[in-house]
mmCIF file of C-alpha atoms in Angstrom:
data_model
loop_
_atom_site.group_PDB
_atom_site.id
_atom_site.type_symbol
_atom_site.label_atom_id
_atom_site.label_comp_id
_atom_site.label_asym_id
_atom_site.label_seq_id
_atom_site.Cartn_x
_atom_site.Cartn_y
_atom_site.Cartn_z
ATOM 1 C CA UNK A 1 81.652 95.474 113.499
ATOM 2 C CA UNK A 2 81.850 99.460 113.461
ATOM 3 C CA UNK A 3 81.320 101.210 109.808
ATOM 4 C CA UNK A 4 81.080 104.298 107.463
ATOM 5 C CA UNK A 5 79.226 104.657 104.555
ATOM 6 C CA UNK A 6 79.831 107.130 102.496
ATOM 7 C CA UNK A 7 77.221 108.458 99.574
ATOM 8 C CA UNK A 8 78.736 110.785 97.114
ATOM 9 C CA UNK A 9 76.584 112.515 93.324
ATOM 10 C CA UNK A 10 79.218 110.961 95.106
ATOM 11 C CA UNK A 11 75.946 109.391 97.042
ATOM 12 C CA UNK A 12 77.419 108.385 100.328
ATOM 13 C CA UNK A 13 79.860 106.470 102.431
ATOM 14 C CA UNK A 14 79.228 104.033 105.302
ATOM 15 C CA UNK A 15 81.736 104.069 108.289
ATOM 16 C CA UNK A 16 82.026 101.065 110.179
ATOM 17 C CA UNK A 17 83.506 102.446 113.163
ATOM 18 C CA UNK A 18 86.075 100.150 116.137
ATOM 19 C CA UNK A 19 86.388 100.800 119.751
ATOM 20 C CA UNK A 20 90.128 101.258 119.196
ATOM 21 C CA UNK A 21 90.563 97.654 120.428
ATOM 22 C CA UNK A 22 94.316 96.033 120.873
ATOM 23 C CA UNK A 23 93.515 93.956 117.987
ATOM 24 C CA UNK A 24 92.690 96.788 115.421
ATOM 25 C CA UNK A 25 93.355 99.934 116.991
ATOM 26 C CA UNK A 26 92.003 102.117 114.051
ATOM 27 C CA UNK A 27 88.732 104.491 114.249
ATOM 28 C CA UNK A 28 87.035 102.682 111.928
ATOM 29 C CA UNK A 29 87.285 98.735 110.553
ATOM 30 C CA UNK A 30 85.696 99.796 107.111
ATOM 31 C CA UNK A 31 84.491 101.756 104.612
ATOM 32 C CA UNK A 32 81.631 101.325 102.015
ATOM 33 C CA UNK A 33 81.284 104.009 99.207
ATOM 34 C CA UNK A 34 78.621 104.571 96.708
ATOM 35 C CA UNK A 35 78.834 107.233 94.391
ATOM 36 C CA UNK A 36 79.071 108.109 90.595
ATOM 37 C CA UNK A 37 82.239 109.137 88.973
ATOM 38 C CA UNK A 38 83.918 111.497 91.618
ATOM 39 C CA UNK A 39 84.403 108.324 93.805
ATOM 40 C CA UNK A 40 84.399 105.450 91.397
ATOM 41 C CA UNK A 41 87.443 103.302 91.517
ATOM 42 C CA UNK A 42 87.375 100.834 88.615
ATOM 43 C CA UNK A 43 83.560 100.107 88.681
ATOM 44 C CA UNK A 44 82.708 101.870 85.004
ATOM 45 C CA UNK A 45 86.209 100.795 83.574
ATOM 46 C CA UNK A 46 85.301 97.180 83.408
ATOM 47 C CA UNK A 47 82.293 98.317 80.836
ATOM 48 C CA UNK A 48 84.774 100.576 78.904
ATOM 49 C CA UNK A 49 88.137 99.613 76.522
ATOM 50 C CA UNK A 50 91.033 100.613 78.247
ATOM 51 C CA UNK A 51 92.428 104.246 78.398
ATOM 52 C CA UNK A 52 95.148 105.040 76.046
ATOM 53 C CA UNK A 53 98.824 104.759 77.231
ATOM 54 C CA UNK A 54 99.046 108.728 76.983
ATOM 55 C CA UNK A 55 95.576 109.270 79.269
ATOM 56 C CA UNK A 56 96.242 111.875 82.109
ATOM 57 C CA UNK A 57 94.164 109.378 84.032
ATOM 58 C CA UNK A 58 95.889 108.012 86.435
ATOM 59 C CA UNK A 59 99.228 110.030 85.287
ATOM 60 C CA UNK A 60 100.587 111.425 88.635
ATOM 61 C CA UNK A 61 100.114 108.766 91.529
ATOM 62 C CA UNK A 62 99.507 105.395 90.051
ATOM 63 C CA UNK A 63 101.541 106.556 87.053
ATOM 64 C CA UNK A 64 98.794 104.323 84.841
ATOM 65 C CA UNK A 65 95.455 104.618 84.060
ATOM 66 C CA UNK A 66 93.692 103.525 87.508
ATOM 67 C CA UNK A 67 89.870 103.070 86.998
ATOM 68 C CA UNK A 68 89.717 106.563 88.421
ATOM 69 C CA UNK A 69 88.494 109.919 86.407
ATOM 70 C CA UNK A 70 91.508 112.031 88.142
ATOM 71 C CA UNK A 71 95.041 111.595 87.211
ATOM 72 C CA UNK A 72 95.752 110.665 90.295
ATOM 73 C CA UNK A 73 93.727 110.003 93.717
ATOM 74 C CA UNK A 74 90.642 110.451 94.615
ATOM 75 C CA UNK A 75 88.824 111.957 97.876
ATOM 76 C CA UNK A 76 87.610 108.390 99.205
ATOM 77 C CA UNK A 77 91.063 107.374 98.361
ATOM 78 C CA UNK A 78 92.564 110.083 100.751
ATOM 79 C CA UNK A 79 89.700 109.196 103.076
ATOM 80 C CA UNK A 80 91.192 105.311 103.504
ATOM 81 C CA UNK A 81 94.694 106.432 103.751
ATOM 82 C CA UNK A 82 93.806 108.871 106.759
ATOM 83 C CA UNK A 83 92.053 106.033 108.775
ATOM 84 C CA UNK A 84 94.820 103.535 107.763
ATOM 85 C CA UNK A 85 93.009 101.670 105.548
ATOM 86 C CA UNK A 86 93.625 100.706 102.209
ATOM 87 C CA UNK A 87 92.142 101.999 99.152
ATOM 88 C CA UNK A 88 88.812 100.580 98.809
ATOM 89 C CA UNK A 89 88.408 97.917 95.643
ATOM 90 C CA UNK A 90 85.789 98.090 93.109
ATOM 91 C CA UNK A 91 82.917 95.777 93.130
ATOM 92 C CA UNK A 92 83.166 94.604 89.990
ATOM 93 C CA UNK A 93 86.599 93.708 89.869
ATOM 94 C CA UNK A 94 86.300 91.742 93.390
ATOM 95 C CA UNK A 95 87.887 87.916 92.945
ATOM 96 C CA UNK A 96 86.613 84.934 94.399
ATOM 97 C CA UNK A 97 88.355 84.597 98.044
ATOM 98 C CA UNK A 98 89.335 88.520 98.090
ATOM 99 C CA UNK A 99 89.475 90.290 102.004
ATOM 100 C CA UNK A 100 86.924 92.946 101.612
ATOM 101 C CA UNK A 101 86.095 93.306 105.362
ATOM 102 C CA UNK A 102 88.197 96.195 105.047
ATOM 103 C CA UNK A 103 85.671 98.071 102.739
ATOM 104 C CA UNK A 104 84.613 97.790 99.190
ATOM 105 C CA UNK A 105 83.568 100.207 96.711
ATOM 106 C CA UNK A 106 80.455 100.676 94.892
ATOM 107 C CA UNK A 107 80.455 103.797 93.030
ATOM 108 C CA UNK A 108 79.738 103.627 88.543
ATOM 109 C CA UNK A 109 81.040 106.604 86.562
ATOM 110 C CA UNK A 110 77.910 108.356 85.499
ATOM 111 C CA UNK A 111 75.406 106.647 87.534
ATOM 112 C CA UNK A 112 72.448 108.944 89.167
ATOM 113 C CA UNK A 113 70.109 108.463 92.350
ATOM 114 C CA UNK A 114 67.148 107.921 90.433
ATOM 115 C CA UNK A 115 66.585 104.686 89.027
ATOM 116 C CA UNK A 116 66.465 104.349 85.091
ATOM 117 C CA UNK A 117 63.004 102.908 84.468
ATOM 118 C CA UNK A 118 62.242 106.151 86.162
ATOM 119 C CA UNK A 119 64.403 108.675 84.332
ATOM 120 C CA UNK A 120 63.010 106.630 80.928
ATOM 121 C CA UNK A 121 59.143 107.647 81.908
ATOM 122 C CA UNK A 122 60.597 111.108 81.916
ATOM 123 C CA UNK A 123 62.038 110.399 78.281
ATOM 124 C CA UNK A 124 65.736 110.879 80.021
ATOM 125 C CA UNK A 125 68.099 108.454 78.695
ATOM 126 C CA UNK A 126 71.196 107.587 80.550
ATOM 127 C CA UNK A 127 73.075 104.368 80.204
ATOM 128 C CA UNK A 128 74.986 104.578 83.714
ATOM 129 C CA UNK A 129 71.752 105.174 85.382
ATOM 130 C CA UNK A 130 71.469 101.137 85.106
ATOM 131 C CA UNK A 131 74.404 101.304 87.926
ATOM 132 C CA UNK A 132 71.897 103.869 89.709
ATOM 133 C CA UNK A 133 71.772 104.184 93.954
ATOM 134 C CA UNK A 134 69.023 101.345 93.862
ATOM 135 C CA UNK A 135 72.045 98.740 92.019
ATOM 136 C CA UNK A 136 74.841 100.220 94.264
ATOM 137 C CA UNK A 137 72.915 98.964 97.517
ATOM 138 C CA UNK A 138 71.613 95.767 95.902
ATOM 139 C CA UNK A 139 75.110 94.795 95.147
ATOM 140 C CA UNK A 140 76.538 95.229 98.986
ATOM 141 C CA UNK A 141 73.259 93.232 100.012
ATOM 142 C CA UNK A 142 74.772 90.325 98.004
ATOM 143 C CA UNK A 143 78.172 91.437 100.317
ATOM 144 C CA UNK A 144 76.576 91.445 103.304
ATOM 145 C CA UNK A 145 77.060 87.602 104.097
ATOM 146 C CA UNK A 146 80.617 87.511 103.690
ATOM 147 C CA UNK A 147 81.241 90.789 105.814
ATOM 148 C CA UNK A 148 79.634 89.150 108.413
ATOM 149 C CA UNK A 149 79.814 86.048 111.289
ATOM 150 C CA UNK A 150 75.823 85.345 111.521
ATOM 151 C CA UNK A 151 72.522 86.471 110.518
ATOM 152 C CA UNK A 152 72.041 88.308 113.433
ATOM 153 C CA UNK A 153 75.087 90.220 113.038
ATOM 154 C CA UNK A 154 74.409 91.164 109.461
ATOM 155 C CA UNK A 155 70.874 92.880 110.973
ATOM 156 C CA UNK A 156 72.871 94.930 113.323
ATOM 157 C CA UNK A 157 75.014 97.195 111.161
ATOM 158 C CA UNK A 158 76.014 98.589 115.137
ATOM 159 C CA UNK A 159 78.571 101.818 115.049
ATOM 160 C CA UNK A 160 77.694 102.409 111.486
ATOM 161 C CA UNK A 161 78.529 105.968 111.005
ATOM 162 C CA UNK A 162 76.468 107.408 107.322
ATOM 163 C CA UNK A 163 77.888 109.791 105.416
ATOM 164 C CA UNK A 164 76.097 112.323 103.124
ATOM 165 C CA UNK A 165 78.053 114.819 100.652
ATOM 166 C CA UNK A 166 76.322 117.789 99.482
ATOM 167 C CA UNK A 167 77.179 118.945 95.916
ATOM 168 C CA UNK A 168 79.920 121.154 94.432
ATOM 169 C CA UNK A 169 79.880 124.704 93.312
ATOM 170 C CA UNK A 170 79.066 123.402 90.021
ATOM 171 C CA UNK A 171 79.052 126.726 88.926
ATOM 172 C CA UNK A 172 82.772 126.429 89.215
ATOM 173 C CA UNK A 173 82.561 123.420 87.264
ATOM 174 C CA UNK A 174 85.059 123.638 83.846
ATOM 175 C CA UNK A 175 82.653 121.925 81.701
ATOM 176 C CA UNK A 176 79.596 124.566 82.545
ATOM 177 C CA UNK A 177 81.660 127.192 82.031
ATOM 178 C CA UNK A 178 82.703 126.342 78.693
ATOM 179 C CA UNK A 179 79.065 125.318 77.715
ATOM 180 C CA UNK A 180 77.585 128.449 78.994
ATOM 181 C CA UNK A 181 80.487 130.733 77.994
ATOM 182 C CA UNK A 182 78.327 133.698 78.588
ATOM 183 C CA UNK A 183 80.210 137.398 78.340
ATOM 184 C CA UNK A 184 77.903 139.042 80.725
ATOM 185 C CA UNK A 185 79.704 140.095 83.727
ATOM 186 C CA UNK A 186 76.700 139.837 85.773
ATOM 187 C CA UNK A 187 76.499 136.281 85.332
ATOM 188 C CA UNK A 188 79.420 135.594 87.401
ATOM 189 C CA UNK A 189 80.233 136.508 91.238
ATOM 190 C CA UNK A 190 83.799 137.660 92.284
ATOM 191 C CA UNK A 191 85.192 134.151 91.720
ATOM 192 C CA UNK A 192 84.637 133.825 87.965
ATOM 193 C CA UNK A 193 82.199 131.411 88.784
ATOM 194 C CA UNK A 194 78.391 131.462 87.415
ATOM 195 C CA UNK A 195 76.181 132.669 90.176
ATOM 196 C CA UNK A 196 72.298 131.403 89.233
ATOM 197 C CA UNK A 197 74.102 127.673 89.040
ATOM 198 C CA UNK A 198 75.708 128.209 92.629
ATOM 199 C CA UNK A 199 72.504 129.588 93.694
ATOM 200 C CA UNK A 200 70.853 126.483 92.698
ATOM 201 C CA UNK A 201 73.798 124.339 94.680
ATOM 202 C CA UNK A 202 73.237 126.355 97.417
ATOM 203 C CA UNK A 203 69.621 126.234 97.526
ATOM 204 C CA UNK A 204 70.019 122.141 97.026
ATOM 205 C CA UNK A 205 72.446 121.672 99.796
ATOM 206 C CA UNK A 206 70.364 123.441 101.997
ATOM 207 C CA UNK A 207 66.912 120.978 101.170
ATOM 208 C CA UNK A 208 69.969 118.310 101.893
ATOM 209 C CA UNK A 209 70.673 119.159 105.211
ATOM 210 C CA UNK A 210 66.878 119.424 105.912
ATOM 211 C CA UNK A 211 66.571 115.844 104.578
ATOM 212 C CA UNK A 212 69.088 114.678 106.669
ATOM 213 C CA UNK A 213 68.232 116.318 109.837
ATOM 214 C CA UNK A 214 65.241 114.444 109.259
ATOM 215 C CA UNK A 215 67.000 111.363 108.995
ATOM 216 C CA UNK A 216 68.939 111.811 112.354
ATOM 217 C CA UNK A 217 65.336 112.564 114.085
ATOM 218 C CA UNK A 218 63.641 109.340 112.728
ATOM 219 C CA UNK A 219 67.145 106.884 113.357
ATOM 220 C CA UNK A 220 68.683 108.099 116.394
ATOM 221 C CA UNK A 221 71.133 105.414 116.695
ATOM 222 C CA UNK A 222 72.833 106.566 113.601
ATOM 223 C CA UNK A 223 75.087 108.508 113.287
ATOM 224 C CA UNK A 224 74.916 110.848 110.104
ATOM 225 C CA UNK A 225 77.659 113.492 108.942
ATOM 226 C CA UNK A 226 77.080 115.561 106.526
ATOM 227 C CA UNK A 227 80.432 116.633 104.133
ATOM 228 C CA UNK A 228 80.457 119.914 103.076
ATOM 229 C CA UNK A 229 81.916 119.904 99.377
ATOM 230 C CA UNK A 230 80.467 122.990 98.692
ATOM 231 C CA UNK A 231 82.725 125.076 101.251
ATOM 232 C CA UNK A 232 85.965 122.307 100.736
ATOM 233 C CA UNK A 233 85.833 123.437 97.322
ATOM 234 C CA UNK A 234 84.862 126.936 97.121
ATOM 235 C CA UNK A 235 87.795 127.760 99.029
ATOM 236 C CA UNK A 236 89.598 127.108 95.237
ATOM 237 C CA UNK A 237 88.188 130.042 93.178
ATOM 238 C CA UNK A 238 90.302 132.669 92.591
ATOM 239 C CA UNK A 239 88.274 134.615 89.658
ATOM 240 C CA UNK A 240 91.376 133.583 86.901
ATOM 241 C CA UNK A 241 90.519 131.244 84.263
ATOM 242 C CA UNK A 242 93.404 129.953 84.915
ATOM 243 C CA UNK A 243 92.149 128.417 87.935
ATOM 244 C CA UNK A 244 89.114 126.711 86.054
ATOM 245 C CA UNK A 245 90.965 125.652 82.819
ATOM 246 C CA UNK A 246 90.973 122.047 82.620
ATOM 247 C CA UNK A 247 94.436 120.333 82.664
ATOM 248 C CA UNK A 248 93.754 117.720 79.317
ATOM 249 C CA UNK A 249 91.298 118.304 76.207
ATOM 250 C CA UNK A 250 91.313 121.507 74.161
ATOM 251 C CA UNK A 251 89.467 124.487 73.439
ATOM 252 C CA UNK A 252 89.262 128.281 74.847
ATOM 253 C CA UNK A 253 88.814 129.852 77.304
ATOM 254 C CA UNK A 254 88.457 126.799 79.920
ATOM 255 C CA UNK A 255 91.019 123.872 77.425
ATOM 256 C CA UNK A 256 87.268 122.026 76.778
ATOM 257 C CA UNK A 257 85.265 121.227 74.073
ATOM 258 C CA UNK A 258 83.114 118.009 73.854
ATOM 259 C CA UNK A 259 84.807 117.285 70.845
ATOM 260 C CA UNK A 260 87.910 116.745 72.446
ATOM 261 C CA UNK A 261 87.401 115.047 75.594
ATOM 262 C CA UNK A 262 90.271 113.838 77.906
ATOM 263 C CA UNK A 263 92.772 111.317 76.230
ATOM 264 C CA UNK A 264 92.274 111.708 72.860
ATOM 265 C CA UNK A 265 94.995 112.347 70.828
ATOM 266 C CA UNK A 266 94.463 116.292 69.961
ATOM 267 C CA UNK A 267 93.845 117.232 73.380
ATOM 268 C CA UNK A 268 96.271 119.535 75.258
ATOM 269 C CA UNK A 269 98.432 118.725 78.231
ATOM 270 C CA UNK A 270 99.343 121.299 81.154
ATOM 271 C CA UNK A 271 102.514 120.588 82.780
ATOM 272 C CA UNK A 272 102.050 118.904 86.070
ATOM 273 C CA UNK A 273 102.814 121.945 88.530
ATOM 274 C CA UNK A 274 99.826 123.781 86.891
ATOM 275 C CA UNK A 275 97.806 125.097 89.316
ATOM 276 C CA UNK A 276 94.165 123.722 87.655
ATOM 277 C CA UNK A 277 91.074 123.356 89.066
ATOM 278 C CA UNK A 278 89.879 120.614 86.940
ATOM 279 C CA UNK A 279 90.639 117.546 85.352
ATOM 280 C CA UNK A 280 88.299 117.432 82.689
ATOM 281 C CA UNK A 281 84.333 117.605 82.148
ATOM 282 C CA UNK A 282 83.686 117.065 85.552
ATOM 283 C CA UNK A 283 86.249 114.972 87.829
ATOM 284 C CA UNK A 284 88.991 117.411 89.757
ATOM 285 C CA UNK A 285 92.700 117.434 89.814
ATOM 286 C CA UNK A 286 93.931 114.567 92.233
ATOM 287 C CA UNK A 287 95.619 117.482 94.345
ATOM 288 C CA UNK A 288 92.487 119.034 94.810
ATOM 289 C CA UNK A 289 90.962 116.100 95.732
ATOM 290 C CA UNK A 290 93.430 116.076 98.511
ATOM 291 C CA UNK A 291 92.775 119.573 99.987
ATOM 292 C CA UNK A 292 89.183 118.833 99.574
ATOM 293 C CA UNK A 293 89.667 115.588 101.718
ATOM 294 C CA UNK A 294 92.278 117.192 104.354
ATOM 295 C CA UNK A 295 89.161 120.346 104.963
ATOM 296 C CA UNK A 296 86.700 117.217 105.550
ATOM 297 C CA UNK A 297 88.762 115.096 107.421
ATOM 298 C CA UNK A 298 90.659 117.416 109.506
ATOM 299 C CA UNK A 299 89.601 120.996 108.969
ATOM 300 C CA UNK A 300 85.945 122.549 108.733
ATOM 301 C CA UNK A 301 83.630 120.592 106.524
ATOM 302 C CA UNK A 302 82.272 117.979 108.297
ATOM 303 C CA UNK A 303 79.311 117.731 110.109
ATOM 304 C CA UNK A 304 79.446 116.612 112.792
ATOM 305 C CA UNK A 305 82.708 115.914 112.780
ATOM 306 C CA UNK A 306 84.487 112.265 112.328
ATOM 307 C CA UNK A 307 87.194 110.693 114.581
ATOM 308 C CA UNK A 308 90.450 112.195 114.325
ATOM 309 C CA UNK A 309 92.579 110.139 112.178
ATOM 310 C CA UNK A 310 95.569 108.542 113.199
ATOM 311 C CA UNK A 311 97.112 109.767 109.827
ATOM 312 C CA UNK A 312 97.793 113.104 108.123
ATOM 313 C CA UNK A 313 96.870 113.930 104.818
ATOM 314 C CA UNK A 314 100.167 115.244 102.914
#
């Protein structure tokens, strides 16, 4: 069995990769995500009542709310569809006799790399750090079995291809902007965006790639890409608000307050053909999400590369 893991603050994603056999003739036979809420898909919605009818969750592609925080797709989404593979299910709405050799997803809304007991003796409460990295991994341990023919086989992992995302240009992010909402000119670069917080992204991508450099020198036999979100997204700023203002909630100058979150019933709408940036407090616009996965997947931002895909992304 070949695979690809993926890890996305989005933590990662786990490839398994194929040898483009006559019985599957795809790069790779599965994919495994763990993440937080840029690549969750349905994970946190089983904790949480159902999205209002009106929700701009889920509002372009699926056409209903979708267990997703985008209205419509999301990158890992794009991802499967490129390697002909179908959107990956979320573990905790998995049914008793369901196929998930094709991939599964782990990803929780909210949920952080650090473990909670941890983030608690730091007197940092957060409720979806209970779904942290450490829960993510223990849950596809309880998988493992039933992706697999024998023991020996589940030990392998063999053409496992790890994926590691480095953060986003946060200081692009909507929802700082609007908390910061600083007048001084100097705080932002060309783009409109805030430079010390992109400074900071920069500087943590960079302690990343060291990371995972080291990782590559201590487990040879993987193979470990490292996706470039930082430079996929980037490529968006144009140094208009208009390009950061979120498409649903309300407020000036970026349509956010924390008031008035996404799907309640005083938020604002932007028509559909808006050319946003953002979704809401954090997740992007399901176009976006597309760009950003056609720059991994086909154009720069991968490193090294993965295996062409057999589809395009539209």
């Amino acid at each position: 069995m070949n695979i690809f893991i993926i890890f996305s603050i989005t933590f990662a994603y786990v490839f398994l990769g194929n040898d483009f056999s006559n019985a599957n003739p795809l790069p790779y036979e599965s994919i495994f995500n763990f993440g937080d809420s840029l690549s969750d898909t349905g994970n946190a919605a089983t904790n949480h009542p159902a999205m209002p009818s009106n929700s701009p969750y889920g509002s372009t592609y699926f056409k209903h709310p979708s267990g997703r925080m985008s209205n419509g797709r999301l990158i890992i989404d794009f991802i499967a569809e490129a390697y002909g593979l179908p959107m990956l299910p979320a573990y905790l709405n998995i049914t008793d006799g369901q196929d998930i050799k094709k991939g599964v997803n782990f990803a929780y809304a909210g949920s952080t790399a650090l473990d909670q007991n941890l983030l608690k003796q730091k007197l940092i409460n957060v409720d979806a750090a209970a779904y942290s990295l450490s829960t993510q991994l223990d849950w596809f341990k309880k998988l493992k079995p039933s992706l697999c023919k024998s023991k020996e086989e589940i030990n392998k992992r063999r053409g496992v291809v790890l994926v590691v995302p480095g953060n986003f240009p946060i200081g692009c992010n909507s929802a700082v902007l609007a908390t910061l909402n600083t007048d001084k000119e100097d705080d932002y670069d060309q783009f409109g965006c805030l430079t010390a917080y992109n400074a900071f992204i920069e500087y943590y991508n960079e302690q990343l790639k060291k990371a995972i450099e080291t990782l590559r020198q201590e487990n040879p036999h993987v193979r470990i890409t490292y996706f470039d979100y930082y430079g996929a997204a980037k490529r968006f700023s144009s140094g208009k608000i208009q390009t950061f203002k979120a498409c649903c909630g309300k407020g000036e100058p970026y349509g956010l307050s924390a008031q008035t979150p996404c799907g309640s019933f005083s938020r604002n709408s932007l028509p559909r053909s808006f050319k946003t940036y953002k979704l809401g407090w954090a997740p992007f616009y399901g176009s976006r999400y597309g760009l950003i996965a056609k720059g991994i997947v086909e154009g720069p931002f991968a490193n090294p590369s993965l295996k062409s895909p057999p589809f395009k992304i539209a």
